[in-house]
């Protein structure tokens, strides 16, 4: 609490805000992350994915593994290998590609036994959906 | 690649699938990978029919974007094939890049993936269903 108070006294004008952001790695990282999401128009895509995957109980998580050459590589974590679920994931991605054309997407899916979700959370991957 | 080259390639790949099955190949995961590349050449042939500049456009892009671009073209021109093709693609991608998990495919699963090729993609004619 004292620390927060001290910070609020320090921030008096734009210049002090700039300096505070510059010197505080957590604030600057969060700021950059929010800014990046805003300028990439990514939120509607993420919202769409969340809405679509929520009803599939065996989809445990979806996260952005990487974005390379303007391709969003989405990784799905599922409860167990299931062909019909894989087909449903393909349909979700197909609709996504159609709606958000010309953005390009790639995808992979793993079972919860094949990858450790917690490790990816710890490594700061961008989670779009996480079933708790 | 030209149209006829894609056709020749998927026919060759299909022969390989048949040969491996006749010889009771036990590396079932690789059969899925071959099935995907068989489907890929058939899909390239189909897209080429509807969009003759497809190869030119694809080759102007970075190699890393080719799969994503192809999938986008399948969506645009052969939406009815997409879900099957993408499912086969994702399985094949996982098998290729995460080879420490190879040899986990069982016969019933293999059959479902091979059926994508035999029942859905191979018979598809190069014109819209609607």
mmCIF file of C-alpha atoms in Angstrom:
data_model
loop_
_atom_site.group_PDB
_atom_site.id
_atom_site.type_symbol
_atom_site.label_atom_id
_atom_site.label_comp_id
_atom_site.label_asym_id
_atom_site.label_seq_id
_atom_site.Cartn_x
_atom_site.Cartn_y
_atom_site.Cartn_z
ATOM 1 C CA UNK A 1 0.000 0.000 0.000
ATOM 2 C CA UNK A 2 2.791 2.399 0.991
ATOM 3 C CA UNK A 3 4.548 1.531 -2.236
ATOM 4 C CA UNK A 4 1.433 2.364 -4.264
ATOM 5 C CA UNK A 5 1.041 5.657 -2.437
ATOM 6 C CA UNK A 6 4.654 6.500 -3.113
ATOM 7 C CA UNK A 7 4.186 5.733 -6.809
ATOM 8 C CA UNK A 8 1.017 7.811 -7.052
ATOM 9 C CA UNK A 9 2.844 10.832 -5.568
ATOM 10 C CA UNK A 10 5.678 10.403 -7.971
ATOM 11 C CA UNK A 11 3.427 10.369 -11.073
ATOM 12 C CA UNK A 12 2.484 13.993 -11.528
ATOM 13 C CA UNK A 13 2.607 14.670 -15.232
ATOM 14 C CA UNK A 14 3.181 12.988 -18.581
ATOM 15 C CA UNK A 15 6.912 13.157 -18.217
ATOM 16 C CA UNK A 16 6.873 11.271 -14.920
ATOM 17 C CA UNK A 17 4.442 8.728 -16.447
ATOM 18 C CA UNK A 18 6.847 8.212 -19.319
ATOM 19 C CA UNK A 19 9.786 7.780 -16.946
ATOM 20 C CA UNK A 20 7.826 5.430 -14.675
ATOM 21 C CA UNK A 21 6.812 3.245 -17.615
ATOM 22 C CA UNK A 22 10.332 3.294 -18.961
ATOM 23 C CA UNK A 23 11.825 2.221 -15.640
ATOM 24 C CA UNK A 24 9.242 -0.321 -14.596
ATOM 25 C CA UNK A 25 9.630 -3.462 -16.724
ATOM 26 C CA UNK A 26 6.287 -4.967 -15.638
ATOM 27 C CA UNK A 27 4.332 -1.850 -16.490
ATOM 28 C CA UNK A 28 6.068 -1.395 -19.827
ATOM 29 C CA UNK A 29 5.588 -5.061 -20.789
ATOM 30 C CA UNK A 30 1.887 -4.916 -19.933
ATOM 31 C CA UNK A 31 1.511 -1.632 -21.741
ATOM 32 C CA UNK A 32 3.229 -2.987 -24.863
ATOM 33 C CA UNK A 33 1.156 -6.174 -24.763
ATOM 34 C CA UNK A 34 -2.176 -4.252 -24.533
ATOM 35 C CA UNK A 35 -1.051 -1.837 -27.221
ATOM 36 C CA UNK A 36 0.006 -4.671 -29.521
ATOM 37 C CA UNK A 37 -3.374 -6.379 -29.122
ATOM 38 C CA UNK A 38 -5.169 -3.130 -29.881
ATOM 39 C CA UNK A 39 -3.232 -2.340 -33.043
ATOM 40 C CA UNK A 40 -3.364 -5.918 -34.340
ATOM 41 C CA UNK A 41 -7.161 -6.007 -34.169
ATOM 42 C CA UNK A 42 -6.652 -9.336 -32.474
ATOM 43 C CA UNK A 43 -9.380 -9.112 -29.844
ATOM 44 C CA UNK A 44 -12.314 -9.906 -32.184
ATOM 45 C CA UNK A 45 -10.407 -13.005 -33.316
ATOM 46 C CA UNK A 46 -9.753 -14.102 -29.757
ATOM 47 C CA UNK A 47 -13.356 -13.404 -28.748
ATOM 48 C CA UNK A 48 -14.589 -15.487 -31.651
ATOM 49 C CA UNK A 49 -12.355 -18.417 -30.672
ATOM 50 C CA UNK A 50 -13.484 -18.204 -27.020
ATOM 51 C CA UNK A 51 -17.135 -18.187 -28.038
ATOM 52 C CA UNK A 52 -16.713 -21.184 -30.332
ATOM 53 C CA UNK A 53 -14.578 -23.445 -28.149
ATOM 54 C CA UNK A 54 -16.470 -22.883 -24.895
ATOM 55 C CA UNK A 55 -19.130 -25.489 -25.689
ATOM 56 C CA UNK A 56 -16.553 -28.206 -26.399
ATOM 57 C CA UNK A 57 -15.799 -29.553 -22.951
ATOM 58 C CA UNK A 58 -12.846 -31.556 -24.224
ATOM 59 C CA UNK A 59 -11.048 -28.454 -25.480
ATOM 60 C CA UNK A 60 -9.030 -27.434 -22.451
ATOM 61 C CA UNK A 61 -7.008 -24.522 -23.783
ATOM 62 C CA UNK A 62 -6.162 -22.492 -26.855
ATOM 63 C CA UNK A 63 -3.099 -20.314 -27.049
ATOM 64 C CA UNK A 64 -1.080 -18.382 -29.565
ATOM 65 C CA UNK A 65 2.085 -20.398 -29.978
ATOM 66 C CA UNK A 66 3.756 -17.895 -32.275
ATOM 67 C CA UNK A 67 3.085 -15.321 -34.935
ATOM 68 C CA UNK A 68 5.548 -15.661 -37.786
ATOM 69 C CA UNK A 69 5.271 -14.112 -41.237
ATOM 70 C CA UNK A 70 1.804 -12.795 -40.355
ATOM 71 C CA UNK A 71 0.518 -16.301 -39.566
ATOM 72 C CA UNK A 72 -1.189 -16.884 -36.244
ATOM 73 C CA UNK A 73 -0.168 -20.347 -35.095
ATOM 74 C CA UNK A 74 -2.865 -21.516 -32.690
ATOM 75 C CA UNK A 75 -2.305 -24.497 -30.410
ATOM 76 C CA UNK A 76 -5.240 -26.414 -29.001
ATOM 77 C CA UNK A 77 -4.953 -28.592 -25.919
ATOM 78 C CA UNK A 78 -7.559 -31.337 -25.801
ATOM 79 C CA UNK A 79 -8.531 -33.918 -23.232
ATOM 80 C CA UNK A 80 -7.652 -36.964 -25.346
ATOM 81 C CA UNK A 81 -7.150 -37.991 -28.978
ATOM 82 C CA UNK A 82 -10.521 -37.864 -30.652
ATOM 83 C CA UNK A 83 -11.064 -37.765 -34.405
ATOM 84 C CA UNK A 84 -14.484 -36.093 -34.218
ATOM 85 C CA UNK A 85 -13.136 -33.385 -31.935
ATOM 86 C CA UNK A 86 -10.291 -32.783 -34.403
ATOM 87 C CA UNK A 87 -12.900 -32.328 -37.135
ATOM 88 C CA UNK A 88 -14.771 -29.823 -34.947
ATOM 89 C CA UNK A 89 -11.548 -27.873 -34.362
ATOM 90 C CA UNK A 90 -10.969 -27.802 -38.126
ATOM 91 C CA UNK A 91 -14.472 -26.396 -38.607
ATOM 92 C CA UNK A 92 -13.842 -23.667 -36.020
ATOM 93 C CA UNK A 93 -10.589 -22.705 -37.744
ATOM 94 C CA UNK A 94 -12.230 -22.868 -41.173
ATOM 95 C CA UNK A 95 -14.932 -20.425 -40.080
ATOM 96 C CA UNK A 96 -12.270 -18.243 -38.463
ATOM 97 C CA UNK A 97 -10.270 -18.081 -41.706
ATOM 98 C CA UNK A 98 -13.432 -17.271 -43.652
ATOM 99 C CA UNK A 99 -14.570 -14.515 -41.284
ATOM 100 C CA UNK A 100 -11.179 -12.879 -40.764
ATOM 101 C CA UNK A 101 -9.914 -13.189 -44.339
ATOM 102 C CA UNK A 102 -7.141 -12.324 -45.366
ATOM 103 C CA UNK A 103 -5.474 -13.163 -42.018
ATOM 104 C CA UNK A 104 -3.637 -16.494 -42.176
ATOM 105 C CA UNK A 105 -3.854 -19.141 -39.459
ATOM 106 C CA UNK A 106 -2.048 -22.352 -38.681
ATOM 107 C CA UNK A 107 -2.866 -24.827 -35.942
ATOM 108 C CA UNK A 108 -1.813 -27.873 -33.979
ATOM 109 C CA UNK A 109 -3.537 -29.879 -31.305
ATOM 110 C CA UNK A 110 -2.104 -31.858 -28.439
ATOM 111 C CA UNK A 111 -3.615 -33.913 -25.683
ATOM 112 C CA UNK A 112 -3.118 -32.804 -22.085
ATOM 113 C CA UNK A 113 -0.718 -35.727 -21.661
ATOM 114 C CA UNK A 114 1.484 -34.551 -24.512
ATOM 115 C CA UNK A 115 2.118 -31.002 -23.375
ATOM 116 C CA UNK A 116 2.070 -29.300 -20.008
ATOM 117 C CA UNK A 117 -0.269 -26.289 -20.075
ATOM 118 C CA UNK A 118 1.293 -24.881 -16.893
ATOM 119 C CA UNK A 119 4.696 -24.689 -18.569
ATOM 120 C CA UNK A 120 3.268 -22.551 -21.373
ATOM 121 C CA UNK A 121 1.479 -20.318 -18.854
ATOM 122 C CA UNK A 122 4.741 -19.891 -16.957
ATOM 123 C CA UNK A 123 6.535 -19.008 -20.193
ATOM 124 C CA UNK A 124 4.030 -16.174 -20.839
ATOM 125 C CA UNK A 125 2.376 -17.587 -23.936
ATOM 126 C CA UNK A 126 -0.747 -15.675 -24.911
ATOM 127 C CA UNK A 127 -3.683 -17.784 -23.739
ATOM 128 C CA UNK A 128 -6.896 -17.189 -25.640
ATOM 129 C CA UNK A 129 -8.928 -19.742 -23.755
ATOM 130 C CA UNK A 130 -8.252 -21.716 -20.626
ATOM 131 C CA UNK A 131 -10.738 -24.053 -19.012
ATOM 132 C CA UNK A 132 -10.302 -24.038 -15.234
ATOM 133 C CA UNK B 1 4.461 -27.282 -60.418
ATOM 134 C CA UNK B 2 2.110 -27.608 -63.357
ATOM 135 C CA UNK B 3 -1.359 -29.103 -63.186
ATOM 136 C CA UNK B 4 -0.331 -32.446 -64.703
ATOM 137 C CA UNK B 5 2.651 -32.664 -62.351
ATOM 138 C CA UNK B 6 0.387 -32.417 -59.316
ATOM 139 C CA UNK B 7 -1.798 -35.169 -60.753
ATOM 140 C CA UNK B 8 1.212 -37.382 -61.419
ATOM 141 C CA UNK B 9 2.517 -36.731 -57.915
ATOM 142 C CA UNK B 10 -0.686 -37.649 -56.060
ATOM 143 C CA UNK B 11 -1.012 -40.783 -58.143
ATOM 144 C CA UNK B 12 2.550 -41.788 -57.274
ATOM 145 C CA UNK B 13 1.977 -41.046 -53.603
ATOM 146 C CA UNK B 14 -1.183 -43.107 -53.625
ATOM 147 C CA UNK B 15 0.720 -46.034 -55.110
ATOM 148 C CA UNK B 16 3.193 -45.730 -52.243
ATOM 149 C CA UNK B 17 0.356 -45.867 -49.689
ATOM 150 C CA UNK B 18 -0.974 -49.004 -51.362
ATOM 151 C CA UNK B 19 2.470 -50.617 -51.560
ATOM 152 C CA UNK B 20 3.179 -49.920 -47.890
ATOM 153 C CA UNK B 21 -0.156 -51.355 -46.846
ATOM 154 C CA UNK B 22 0.252 -54.455 -49.010
ATOM 155 C CA UNK B 23 3.650 -54.988 -47.411
ATOM 156 C CA UNK B 24 2.203 -54.504 -43.942
ATOM 157 C CA UNK B 25 4.213 -51.420 -43.120
ATOM 158 C CA UNK B 26 4.199 -51.012 -39.368
ATOM 159 C CA UNK B 27 5.058 -47.306 -39.418
ATOM 160 C CA UNK B 28 1.448 -46.230 -39.512
ATOM 161 C CA UNK B 29 2.178 -42.597 -38.694
ATOM 162 C CA UNK B 30 4.188 -42.215 -41.888
ATOM 163 C CA UNK B 31 1.207 -43.502 -43.853
ATOM 164 C CA UNK B 32 -0.751 -40.530 -42.493
ATOM 165 C CA UNK B 33 2.036 -38.159 -43.547
ATOM 166 C CA UNK B 34 2.037 -39.655 -47.064
ATOM 167 C CA UNK B 35 -1.771 -39.490 -47.161
ATOM 168 C CA UNK B 36 -1.549 -35.785 -46.362
ATOM 169 C CA UNK B 37 0.985 -35.097 -49.136
ATOM 170 C CA UNK B 38 -1.176 -37.110 -51.525
ATOM 171 C CA UNK B 39 -4.145 -34.935 -50.579
ATOM 172 C CA UNK B 40 -2.004 -31.802 -50.847
ATOM 173 C CA UNK B 41 -1.187 -32.446 -54.513
ATOM 174 C CA UNK B 42 -4.803 -33.265 -55.316
ATOM 175 C CA UNK B 43 -5.907 -30.046 -53.567
ATOM 176 C CA UNK B 44 -3.263 -28.045 -55.449
ATOM 177 C CA UNK B 45 -4.582 -29.539 -58.681
ATOM 178 C CA UNK B 46 -8.168 -28.613 -57.738
ATOM 179 C CA UNK B 47 -7.253 -25.048 -56.806
ATOM 180 C CA UNK B 48 -5.231 -24.674 -59.988
ATOM 181 C CA UNK B 49 -8.357 -25.510 -62.029
ATOM 182 C CA UNK B 50 -10.311 -22.677 -60.475
ATOM 183 C CA UNK B 51 -7.494 -20.215 -60.010
ATOM 184 C CA UNK B 52 -4.837 -20.617 -62.710
ATOM 185 C CA UNK B 53 -2.532 -18.047 -61.060
ATOM 186 C CA UNK B 54 -2.453 -20.087 -57.867
ATOM 187 C CA UNK B 55 1.097 -21.472 -58.274
ATOM 188 C CA UNK B 56 2.460 -18.095 -59.268
ATOM 189 C CA UNK B 57 0.872 -16.415 -56.281
ATOM 190 C CA UNK B 58 1.954 -19.235 -53.918
ATOM 191 C CA UNK B 59 5.533 -19.062 -55.147
ATOM 192 C CA UNK B 60 5.626 -15.326 -54.586
ATOM 193 C CA UNK B 61 5.003 -15.943 -50.877
ATOM 194 C CA UNK B 62 7.473 -17.099 -48.247
ATOM 195 C CA UNK B 63 7.785 -20.889 -47.999
ATOM 196 C CA UNK B 64 6.584 -20.740 -44.405
ATOM 197 C CA UNK B 65 3.213 -19.378 -45.500
ATOM 198 C CA UNK B 66 2.439 -21.978 -48.181
ATOM 199 C CA UNK B 67 0.363 -24.314 -45.990
ATOM 200 C CA UNK B 68 -1.675 -21.470 -44.508
ATOM 201 C CA UNK B 69 -2.209 -19.929 -47.937
ATOM 202 C CA UNK B 70 -3.293 -23.286 -49.417
ATOM 203 C CA UNK B 71 -5.796 -23.755 -46.597
ATOM 204 C CA UNK B 72 -7.158 -20.282 -47.224
ATOM 205 C CA UNK B 73 -7.622 -21.169 -50.911
ATOM 206 C CA UNK B 74 -9.383 -24.416 -49.991
ATOM 207 C CA UNK B 75 -11.780 -22.351 -47.880
ATOM 208 C CA UNK B 76 -12.424 -19.989 -50.777
ATOM 209 C CA UNK B 77 -12.843 -22.530 -53.563
ATOM 210 C CA UNK B 78 -13.624 -25.911 -51.967
ATOM 211 C CA UNK B 79 -15.194 -25.173 -48.589
ATOM 212 C CA UNK B 80 -16.723 -28.671 -48.461
ATOM 213 C CA UNK B 81 -13.216 -30.208 -48.398
ATOM 214 C CA UNK B 82 -11.730 -27.927 -45.783
ATOM 215 C CA UNK B 83 -12.564 -29.662 -42.497
ATOM 216 C CA UNK B 84 -11.291 -33.034 -43.729
ATOM 217 C CA UNK B 85 -8.185 -31.606 -45.380
ATOM 218 C CA UNK B 86 -7.311 -29.465 -42.359
ATOM 219 C CA UNK B 87 -7.763 -32.389 -39.971
ATOM 220 C CA UNK B 88 -5.403 -34.518 -42.063
ATOM 221 C CA UNK B 89 -2.958 -31.607 -42.281
ATOM 222 C CA UNK B 90 -2.913 -31.033 -38.518
ATOM 223 C CA UNK B 91 -2.318 -34.719 -37.775
ATOM 224 C CA UNK B 92 0.476 -34.885 -40.335
ATOM 225 C CA UNK B 93 2.084 -31.677 -39.038
ATOM 226 C CA UNK B 94 2.108 -33.013 -35.516
ATOM 227 C CA UNK B 95 3.659 -36.301 -36.630
ATOM 228 C CA UNK B 96 6.369 -34.577 -38.663
ATOM 229 C CA UNK B 97 7.433 -31.982 -36.127
ATOM 230 C CA UNK B 98 7.061 -33.951 -32.922
ATOM 231 C CA UNK B 99 8.707 -37.171 -33.933
ATOM 232 C CA UNK B 100 9.416 -38.217 -30.383
ATOM 233 C CA UNK B 101 5.746 -39.149 -30.379
ATOM 234 C CA UNK B 102 5.913 -41.315 -33.471
ATOM 235 C CA UNK B 103 4.467 -44.811 -33.637
ATOM 236 C CA UNK B 104 1.450 -44.001 -31.535
ATOM 237 C CA UNK B 105 -1.104 -44.414 -34.316
ATOM 238 C CA UNK B 106 -3.364 -47.436 -34.113
ATOM 239 C CA UNK B 107 -4.983 -49.095 -37.136
ATOM 240 C CA UNK B 108 -8.562 -47.805 -36.585
ATOM 241 C CA UNK B 109 -7.234 -44.254 -36.349
ATOM 242 C CA UNK B 110 -5.121 -44.729 -39.479
ATOM 243 C CA UNK B 111 -8.215 -45.929 -41.353
ATOM 244 C CA UNK B 112 -10.131 -42.765 -40.436
ATOM 245 C CA UNK B 113 -7.338 -40.564 -41.787
ATOM 246 C CA UNK B 114 -6.838 -42.648 -44.928
ATOM 247 C CA UNK B 115 -10.588 -42.469 -45.532
ATOM 248 C CA UNK B 116 -10.262 -38.687 -45.733
ATOM 249 C CA UNK B 117 -8.123 -39.257 -48.784
ATOM 250 C CA UNK B 118 -10.068 -42.110 -50.371
ATOM 251 C CA UNK B 119 -13.634 -40.991 -49.601
ATOM 252 C CA UNK B 120 -13.467 -37.197 -49.554
ATOM 253 C CA UNK B 121 -10.506 -35.663 -51.326
ATOM 254 C CA UNK B 122 -9.640 -38.127 -54.087
ATOM 255 C CA UNK B 123 -13.160 -38.279 -55.599
ATOM 256 C CA UNK B 124 -13.615 -34.487 -55.560
ATOM 257 C CA UNK B 125 -14.079 -33.090 -59.037
ATOM 258 C CA UNK B 126 -12.709 -29.666 -59.934
ATOM 259 C CA UNK B 127 -16.012 -27.827 -59.938
ATOM 260 C CA UNK B 128 -18.209 -26.379 -57.224
ATOM 261 C CA UNK B 129 -20.768 -28.599 -55.492
ATOM 262 C CA UNK B 130 -23.432 -25.876 -55.487
#
